[in-house]
Short mmCIF file of C-alpha atoms in Angstrom, two decimals:
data_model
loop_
_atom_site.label_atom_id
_atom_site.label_comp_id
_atom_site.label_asym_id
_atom_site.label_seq_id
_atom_site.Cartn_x
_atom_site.Cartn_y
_atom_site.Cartn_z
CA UNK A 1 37.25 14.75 17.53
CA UNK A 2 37.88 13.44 21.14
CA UNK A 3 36.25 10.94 22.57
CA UNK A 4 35.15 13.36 25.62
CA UNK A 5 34.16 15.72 22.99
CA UNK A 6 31.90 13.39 21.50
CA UNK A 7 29.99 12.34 24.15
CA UNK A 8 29.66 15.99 25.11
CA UNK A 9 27.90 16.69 21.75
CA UNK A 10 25.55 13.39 22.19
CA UNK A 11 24.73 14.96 25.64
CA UNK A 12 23.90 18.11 24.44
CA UNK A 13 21.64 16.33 21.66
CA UNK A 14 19.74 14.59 24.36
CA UNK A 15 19.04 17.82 26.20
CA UNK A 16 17.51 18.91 23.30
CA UNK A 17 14.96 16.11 21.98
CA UNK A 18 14.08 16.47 26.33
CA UNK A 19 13.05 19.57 25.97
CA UNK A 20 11.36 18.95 22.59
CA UNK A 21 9.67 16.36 24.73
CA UNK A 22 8.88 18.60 27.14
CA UNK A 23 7.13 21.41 24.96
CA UNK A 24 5.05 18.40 22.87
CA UNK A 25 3.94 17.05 26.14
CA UNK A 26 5.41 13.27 25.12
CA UNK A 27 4.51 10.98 27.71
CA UNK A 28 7.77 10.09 30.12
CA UNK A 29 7.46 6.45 30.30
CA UNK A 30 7.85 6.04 26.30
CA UNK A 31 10.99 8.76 26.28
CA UNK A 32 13.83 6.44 27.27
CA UNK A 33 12.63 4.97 24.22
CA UNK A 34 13.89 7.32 22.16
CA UNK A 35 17.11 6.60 22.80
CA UNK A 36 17.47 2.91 23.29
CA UNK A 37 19.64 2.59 20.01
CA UNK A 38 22.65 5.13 20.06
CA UNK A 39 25.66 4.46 18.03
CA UNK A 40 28.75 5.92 17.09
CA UNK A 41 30.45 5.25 13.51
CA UNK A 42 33.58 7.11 12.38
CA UNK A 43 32.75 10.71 13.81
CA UNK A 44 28.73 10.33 13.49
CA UNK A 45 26.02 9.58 16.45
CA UNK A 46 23.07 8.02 15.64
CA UNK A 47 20.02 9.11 17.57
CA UNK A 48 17.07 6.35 17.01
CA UNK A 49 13.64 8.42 17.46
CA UNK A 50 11.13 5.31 18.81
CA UNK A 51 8.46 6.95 20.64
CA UNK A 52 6.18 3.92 20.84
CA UNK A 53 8.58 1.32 20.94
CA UNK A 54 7.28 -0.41 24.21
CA UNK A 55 4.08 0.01 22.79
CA UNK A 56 5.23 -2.14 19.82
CA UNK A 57 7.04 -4.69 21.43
CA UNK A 58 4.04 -5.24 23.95
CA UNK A 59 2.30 -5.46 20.89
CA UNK A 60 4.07 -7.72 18.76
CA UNK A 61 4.26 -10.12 21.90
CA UNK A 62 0.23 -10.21 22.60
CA UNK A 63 -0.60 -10.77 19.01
CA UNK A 64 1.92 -13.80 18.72
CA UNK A 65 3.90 -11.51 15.96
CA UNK A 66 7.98 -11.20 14.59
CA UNK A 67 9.19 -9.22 11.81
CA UNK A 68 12.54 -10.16 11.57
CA UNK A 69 13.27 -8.38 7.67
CA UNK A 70 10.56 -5.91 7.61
CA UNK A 71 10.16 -4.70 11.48
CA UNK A 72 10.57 -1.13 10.93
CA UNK A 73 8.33 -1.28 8.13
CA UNK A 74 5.57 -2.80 10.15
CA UNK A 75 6.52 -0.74 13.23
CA UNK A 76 5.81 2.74 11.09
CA UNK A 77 2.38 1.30 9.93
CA UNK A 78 1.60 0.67 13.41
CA UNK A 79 2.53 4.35 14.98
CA UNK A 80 0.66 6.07 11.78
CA UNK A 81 -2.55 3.48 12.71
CA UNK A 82 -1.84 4.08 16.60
CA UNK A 83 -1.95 8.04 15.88
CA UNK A 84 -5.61 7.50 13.93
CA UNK A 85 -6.73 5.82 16.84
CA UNK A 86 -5.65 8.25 19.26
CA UNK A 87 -6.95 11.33 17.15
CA UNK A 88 -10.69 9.43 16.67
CA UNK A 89 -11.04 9.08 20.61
CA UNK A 90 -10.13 12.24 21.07
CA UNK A 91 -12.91 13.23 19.14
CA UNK A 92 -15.18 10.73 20.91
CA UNK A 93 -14.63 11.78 24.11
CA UNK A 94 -15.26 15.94 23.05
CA UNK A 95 -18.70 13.90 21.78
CA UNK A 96 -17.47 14.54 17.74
CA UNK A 97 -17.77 10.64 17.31
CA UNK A 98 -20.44 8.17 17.97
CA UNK A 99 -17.84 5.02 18.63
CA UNK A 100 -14.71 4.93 19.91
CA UNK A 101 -11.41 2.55 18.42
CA UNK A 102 -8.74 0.18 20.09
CA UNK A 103 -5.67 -1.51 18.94
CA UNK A 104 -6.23 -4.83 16.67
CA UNK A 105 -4.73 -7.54 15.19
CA UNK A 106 -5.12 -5.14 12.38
CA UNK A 107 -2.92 -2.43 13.64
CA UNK A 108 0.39 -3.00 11.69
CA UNK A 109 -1.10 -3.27 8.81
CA UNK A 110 -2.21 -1.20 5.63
CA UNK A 111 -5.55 -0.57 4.14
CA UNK A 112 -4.99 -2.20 0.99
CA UNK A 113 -3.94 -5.77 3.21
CA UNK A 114 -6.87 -5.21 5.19
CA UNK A 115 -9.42 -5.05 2.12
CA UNK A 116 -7.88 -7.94 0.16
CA UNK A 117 -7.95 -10.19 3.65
CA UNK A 118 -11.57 -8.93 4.66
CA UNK A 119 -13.65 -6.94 2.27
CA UNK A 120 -16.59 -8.00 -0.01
CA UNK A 121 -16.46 -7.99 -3.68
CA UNK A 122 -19.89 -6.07 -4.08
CA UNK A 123 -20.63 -7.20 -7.43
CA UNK A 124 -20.10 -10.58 -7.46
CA UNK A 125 -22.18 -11.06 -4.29
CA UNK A 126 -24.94 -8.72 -6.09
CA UNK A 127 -24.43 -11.14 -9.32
CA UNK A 128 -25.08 -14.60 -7.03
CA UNK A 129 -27.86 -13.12 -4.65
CA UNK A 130 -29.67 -11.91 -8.20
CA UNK A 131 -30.19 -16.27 -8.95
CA UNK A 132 -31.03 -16.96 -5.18
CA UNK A 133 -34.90 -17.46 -4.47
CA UNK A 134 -36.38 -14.62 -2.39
CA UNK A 135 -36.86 -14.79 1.06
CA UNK A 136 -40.98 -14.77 2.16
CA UNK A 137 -42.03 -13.78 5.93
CA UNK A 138 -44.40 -15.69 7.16
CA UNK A 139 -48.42 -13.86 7.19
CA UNK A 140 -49.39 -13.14 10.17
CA UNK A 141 -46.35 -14.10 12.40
CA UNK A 142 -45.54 -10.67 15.10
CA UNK A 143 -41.94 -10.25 15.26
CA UNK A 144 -40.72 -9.11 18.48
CA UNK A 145 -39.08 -5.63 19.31
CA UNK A 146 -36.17 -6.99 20.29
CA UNK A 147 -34.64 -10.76 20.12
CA UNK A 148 -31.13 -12.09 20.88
CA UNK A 149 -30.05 -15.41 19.50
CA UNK A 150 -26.51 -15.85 21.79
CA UNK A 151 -29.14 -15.87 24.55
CA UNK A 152 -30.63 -18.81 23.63
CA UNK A 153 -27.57 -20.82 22.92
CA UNK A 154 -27.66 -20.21 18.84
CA UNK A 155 -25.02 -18.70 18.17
CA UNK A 156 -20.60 -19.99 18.62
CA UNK A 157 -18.25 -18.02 20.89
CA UNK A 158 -16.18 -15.41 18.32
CA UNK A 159 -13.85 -16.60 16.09
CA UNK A 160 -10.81 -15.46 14.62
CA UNK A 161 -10.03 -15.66 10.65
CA UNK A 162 -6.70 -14.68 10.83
CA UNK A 163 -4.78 -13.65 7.93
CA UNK A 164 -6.98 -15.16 5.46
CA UNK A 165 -9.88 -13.47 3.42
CA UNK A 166 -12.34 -16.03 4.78
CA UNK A 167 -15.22 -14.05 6.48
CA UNK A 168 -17.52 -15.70 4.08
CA UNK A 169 -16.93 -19.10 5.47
CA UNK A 170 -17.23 -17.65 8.87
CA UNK A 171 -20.62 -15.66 7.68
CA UNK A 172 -21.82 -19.10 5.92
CA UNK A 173 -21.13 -21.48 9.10
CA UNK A 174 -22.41 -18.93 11.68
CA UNK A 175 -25.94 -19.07 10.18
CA UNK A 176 -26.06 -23.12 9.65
CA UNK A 177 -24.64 -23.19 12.90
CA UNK A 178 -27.83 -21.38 14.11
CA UNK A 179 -29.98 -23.91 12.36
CA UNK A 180 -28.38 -27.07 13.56
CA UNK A 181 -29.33 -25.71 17.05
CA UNK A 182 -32.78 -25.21 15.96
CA UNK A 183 -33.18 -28.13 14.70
CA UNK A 184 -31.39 -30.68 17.72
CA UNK A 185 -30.61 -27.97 20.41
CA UNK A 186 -27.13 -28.99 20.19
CA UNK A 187 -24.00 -26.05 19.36
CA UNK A 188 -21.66 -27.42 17.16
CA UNK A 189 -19.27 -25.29 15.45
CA UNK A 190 -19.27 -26.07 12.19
CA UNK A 191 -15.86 -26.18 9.86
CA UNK A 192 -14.88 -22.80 7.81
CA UNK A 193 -11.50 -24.94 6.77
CA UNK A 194 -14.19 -27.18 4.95
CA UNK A 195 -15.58 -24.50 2.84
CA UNK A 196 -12.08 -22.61 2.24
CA UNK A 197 -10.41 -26.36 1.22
CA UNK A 198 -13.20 -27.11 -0.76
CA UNK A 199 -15.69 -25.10 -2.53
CA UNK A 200 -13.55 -23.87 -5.12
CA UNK A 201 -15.71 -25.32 -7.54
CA UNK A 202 -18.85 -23.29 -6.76
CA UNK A 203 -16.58 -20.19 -7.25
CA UNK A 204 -14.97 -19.36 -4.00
CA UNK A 205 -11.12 -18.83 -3.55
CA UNK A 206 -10.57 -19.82 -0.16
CA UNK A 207 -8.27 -17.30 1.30
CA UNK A 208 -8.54 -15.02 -1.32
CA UNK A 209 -12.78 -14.87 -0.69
CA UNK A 210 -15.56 -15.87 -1.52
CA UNK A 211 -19.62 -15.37 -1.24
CA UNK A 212 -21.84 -16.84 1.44
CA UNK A 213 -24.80 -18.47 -1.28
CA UNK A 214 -21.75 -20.44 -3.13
CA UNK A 215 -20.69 -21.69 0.15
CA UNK A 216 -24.41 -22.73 0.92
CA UNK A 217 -24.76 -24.43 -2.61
CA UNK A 218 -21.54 -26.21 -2.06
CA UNK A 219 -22.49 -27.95 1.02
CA UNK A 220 -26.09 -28.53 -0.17
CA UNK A 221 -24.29 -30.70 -3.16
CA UNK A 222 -21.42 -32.10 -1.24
CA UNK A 223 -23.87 -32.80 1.92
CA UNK A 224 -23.08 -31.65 4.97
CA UNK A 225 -20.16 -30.50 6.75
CA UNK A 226 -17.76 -31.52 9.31
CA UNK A 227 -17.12 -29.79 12.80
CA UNK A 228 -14.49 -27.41 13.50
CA UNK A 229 -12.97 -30.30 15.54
CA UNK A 230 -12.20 -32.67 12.81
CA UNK A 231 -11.18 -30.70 10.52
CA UNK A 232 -9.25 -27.87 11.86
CA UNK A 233 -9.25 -23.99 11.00
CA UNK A 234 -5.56 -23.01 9.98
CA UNK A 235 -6.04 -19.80 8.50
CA UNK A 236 -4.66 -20.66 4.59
CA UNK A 237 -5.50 -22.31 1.17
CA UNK A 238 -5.21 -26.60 1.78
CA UNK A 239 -5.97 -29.72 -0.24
CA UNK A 240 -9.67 -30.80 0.56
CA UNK A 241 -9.71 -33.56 3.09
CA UNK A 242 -13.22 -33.25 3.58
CA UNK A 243 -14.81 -37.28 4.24
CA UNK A 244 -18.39 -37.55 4.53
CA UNK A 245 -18.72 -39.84 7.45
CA UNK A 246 -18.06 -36.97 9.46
CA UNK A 247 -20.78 -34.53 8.19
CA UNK A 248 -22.47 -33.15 11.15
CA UNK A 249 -24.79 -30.70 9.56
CA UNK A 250 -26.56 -30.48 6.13
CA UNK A 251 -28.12 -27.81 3.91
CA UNK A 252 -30.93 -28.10 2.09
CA UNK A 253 -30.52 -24.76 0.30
CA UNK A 254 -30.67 -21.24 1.24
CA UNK A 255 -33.15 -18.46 0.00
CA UNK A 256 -32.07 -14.38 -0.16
CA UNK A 257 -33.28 -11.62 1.49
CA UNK A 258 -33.92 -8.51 -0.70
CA UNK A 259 -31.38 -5.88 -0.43
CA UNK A 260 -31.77 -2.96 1.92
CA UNK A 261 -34.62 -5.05 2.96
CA UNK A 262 -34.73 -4.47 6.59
CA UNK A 263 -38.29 -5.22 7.19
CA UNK A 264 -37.28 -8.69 5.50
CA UNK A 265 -34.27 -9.02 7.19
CA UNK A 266 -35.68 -8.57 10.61
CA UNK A 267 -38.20 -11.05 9.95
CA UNK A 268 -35.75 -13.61 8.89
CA UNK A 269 -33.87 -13.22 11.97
CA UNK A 270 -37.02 -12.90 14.50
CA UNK A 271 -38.57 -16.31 12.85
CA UNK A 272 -35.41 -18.20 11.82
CA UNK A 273 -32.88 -18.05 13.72
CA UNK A 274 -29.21 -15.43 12.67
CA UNK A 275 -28.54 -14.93 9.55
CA UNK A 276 -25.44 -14.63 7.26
CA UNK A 277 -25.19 -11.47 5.52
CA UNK A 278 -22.39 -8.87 4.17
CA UNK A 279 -22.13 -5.42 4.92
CA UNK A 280 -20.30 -2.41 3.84
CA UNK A 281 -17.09 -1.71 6.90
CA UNK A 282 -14.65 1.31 6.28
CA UNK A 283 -11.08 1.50 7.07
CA UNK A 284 -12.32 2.27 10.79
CA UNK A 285 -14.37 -0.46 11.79
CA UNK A 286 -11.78 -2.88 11.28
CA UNK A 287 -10.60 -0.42 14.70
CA UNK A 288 -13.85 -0.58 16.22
CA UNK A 289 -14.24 -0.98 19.84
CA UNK A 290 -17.71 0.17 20.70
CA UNK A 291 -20.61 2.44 21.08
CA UNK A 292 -22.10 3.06 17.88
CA UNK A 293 -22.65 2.77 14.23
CA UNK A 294 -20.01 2.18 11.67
CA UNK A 295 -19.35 2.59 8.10
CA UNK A 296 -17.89 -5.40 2.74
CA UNK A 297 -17.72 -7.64 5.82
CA UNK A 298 -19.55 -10.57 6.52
CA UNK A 299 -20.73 -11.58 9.18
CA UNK A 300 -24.01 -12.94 10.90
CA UNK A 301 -26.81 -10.82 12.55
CA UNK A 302 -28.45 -12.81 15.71
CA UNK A 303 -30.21 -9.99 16.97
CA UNK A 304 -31.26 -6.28 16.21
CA UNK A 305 -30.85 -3.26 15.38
CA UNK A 306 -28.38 -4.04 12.88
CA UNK A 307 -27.83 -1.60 9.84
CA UNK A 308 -26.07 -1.11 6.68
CA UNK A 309 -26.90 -4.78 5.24
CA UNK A 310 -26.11 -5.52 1.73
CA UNK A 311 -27.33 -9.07 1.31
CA UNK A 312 -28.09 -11.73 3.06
CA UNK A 313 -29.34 -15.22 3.41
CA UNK A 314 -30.18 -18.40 5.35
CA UNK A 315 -29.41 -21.80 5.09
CA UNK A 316 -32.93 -23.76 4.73
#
């Protein structure tokens, strides 16, 4: 085949996929796309179909992320996620759904990564919180209608776990944080890297998870923990390097509220201060932007309405 012949042919192709483009109403700006990558080998042209590849690269730069062996891999997770997310707001704005998604950190990855990094091993949590002393209100103590902790300087700015299934420690530190406050009306956040490093012992697995009352019980026997500041969050399984002259805040034990308790729970949170607790997230909260209810996490409640709860606790 001549060479004019062949680029005739790869013109004609390209007339085609535009007026595919056309009739499925794909947006212009991510069309050149499509066509980024053309090669010829022997007498073949190779048409790459990208649609969202600006959307990926834009992507993989604000998320700090490179995939040099497996980027198409992670690039097809991404459109199939990207294509969820587009469907459910399409439903939220015809009024079909209560919330509405965004692109995460989350985006490029699967379900199954998702629930090892972040969800909540029911049972075992159900197993610990079933030895944990039971959470009493206080008699005669009027909760109020509505309370937010952040408001009164409680509560840390968000953090970010990363790629490491340590929401416990986060859930765990977020409530003690709460109670150092109480107590000297000073924020300090607290270490998670502490409790991942070193509470395998009291049957966590760092990275792998873990449950907010063995977290509590292993700084109530250890002592304390340090700040976030000396020793660092990095996101993955260490050594402990934990050193007790730099325990900032201690735990005297923790008590458990009764599941799908929310009379208790709202208590606990309206006289004590936020609380750690777990709840049950599916795939599309770990999508969730805003503006309504959702489908284990943990995480800590400093305010209400919350719902969904499956346990929870306080540091006392």
């Amino acid at each position: 085949m001549e060479f004019s012949e062949r680029w005739s042919m790869m013109f004609s192709l390209i007339v085609i996929q535009m007026l595919a483009s056309s009739v499925l109403s794909v947006p212009g700006p991510e069309f050149v796309s499509w066509f980024q990558t053309v090669k010829m080998r022997n007498e073949t042209i190779i048409l790459s179909y990208k649609p969202y590849e600006n959307t990926w690269i834009q992507y993989k730069k604000d998320y700090g992320k490179s995939y040099p062996e497996v980027d198409e891999l992670r690039y097809t997770l991404f459109v199939s996620n990207l294509q969820l997310i587009e469907e459910h707001n399409a439903r939220y704005v015809m009024g079909k759904e209560s919330y509405y998604l965004e692109i995460n950190q989350f985006a490029d990855m699967t379900e199954k990564e998702i629930s090892e990094m972040l969800m909540l091993d029911v049972q075992n949590e159900t197993e610990a919180n079933s030895m944990c002393s039971s959470y009493l209100p206080a008699q005669n103590v009027v909760v109020p209608d509505a309370i937010d902790w952040r408001q009164s300087g409680y509560v840390t700015p968000v953090k970010n776990q990363e790629r490491c299934g340590s929401c416990w420690a986060f859930s765990a530190t977020g409530s003690l944080e709460g109670q150092y406050f109480r107590k000297t009306k000073t924020l300090v956040s607290l270490s998670e890297q502490q409790l991942v490093d070193c509470s395998g012992k009291f049957g966590n697995h760092g990275c792998s998870g873990g449950m907010m009352s063995n977290a509590f019980a292993y700084i109530q026997y250890y002592g304390g923990l340090e700040s976030e500041h000396d020793y660092l969050y990095v996101g993955k399984d260490q050594t402990c390097t934990a050193s007790k002259s730099k325990v900032v805040a201690t735990c005297r034990g923790s008590v458990c509220i009764p599941k799908g308790s929310e009379s208790s729970l709202k208590s606990a949170v309206g006289e004590v201060g936020p609380v750690s607790v777990a709840i049950y997230a599916g795939p599309t909260f770990m999508r969730y932007r805003g503006a309504g209810e959702q489908d284990g996490v943990r995480k800590v409640i400093s305010g209400w309405p919350e719902t969904r709860t499956i346990s929870a606790g306080l540091p006392t």
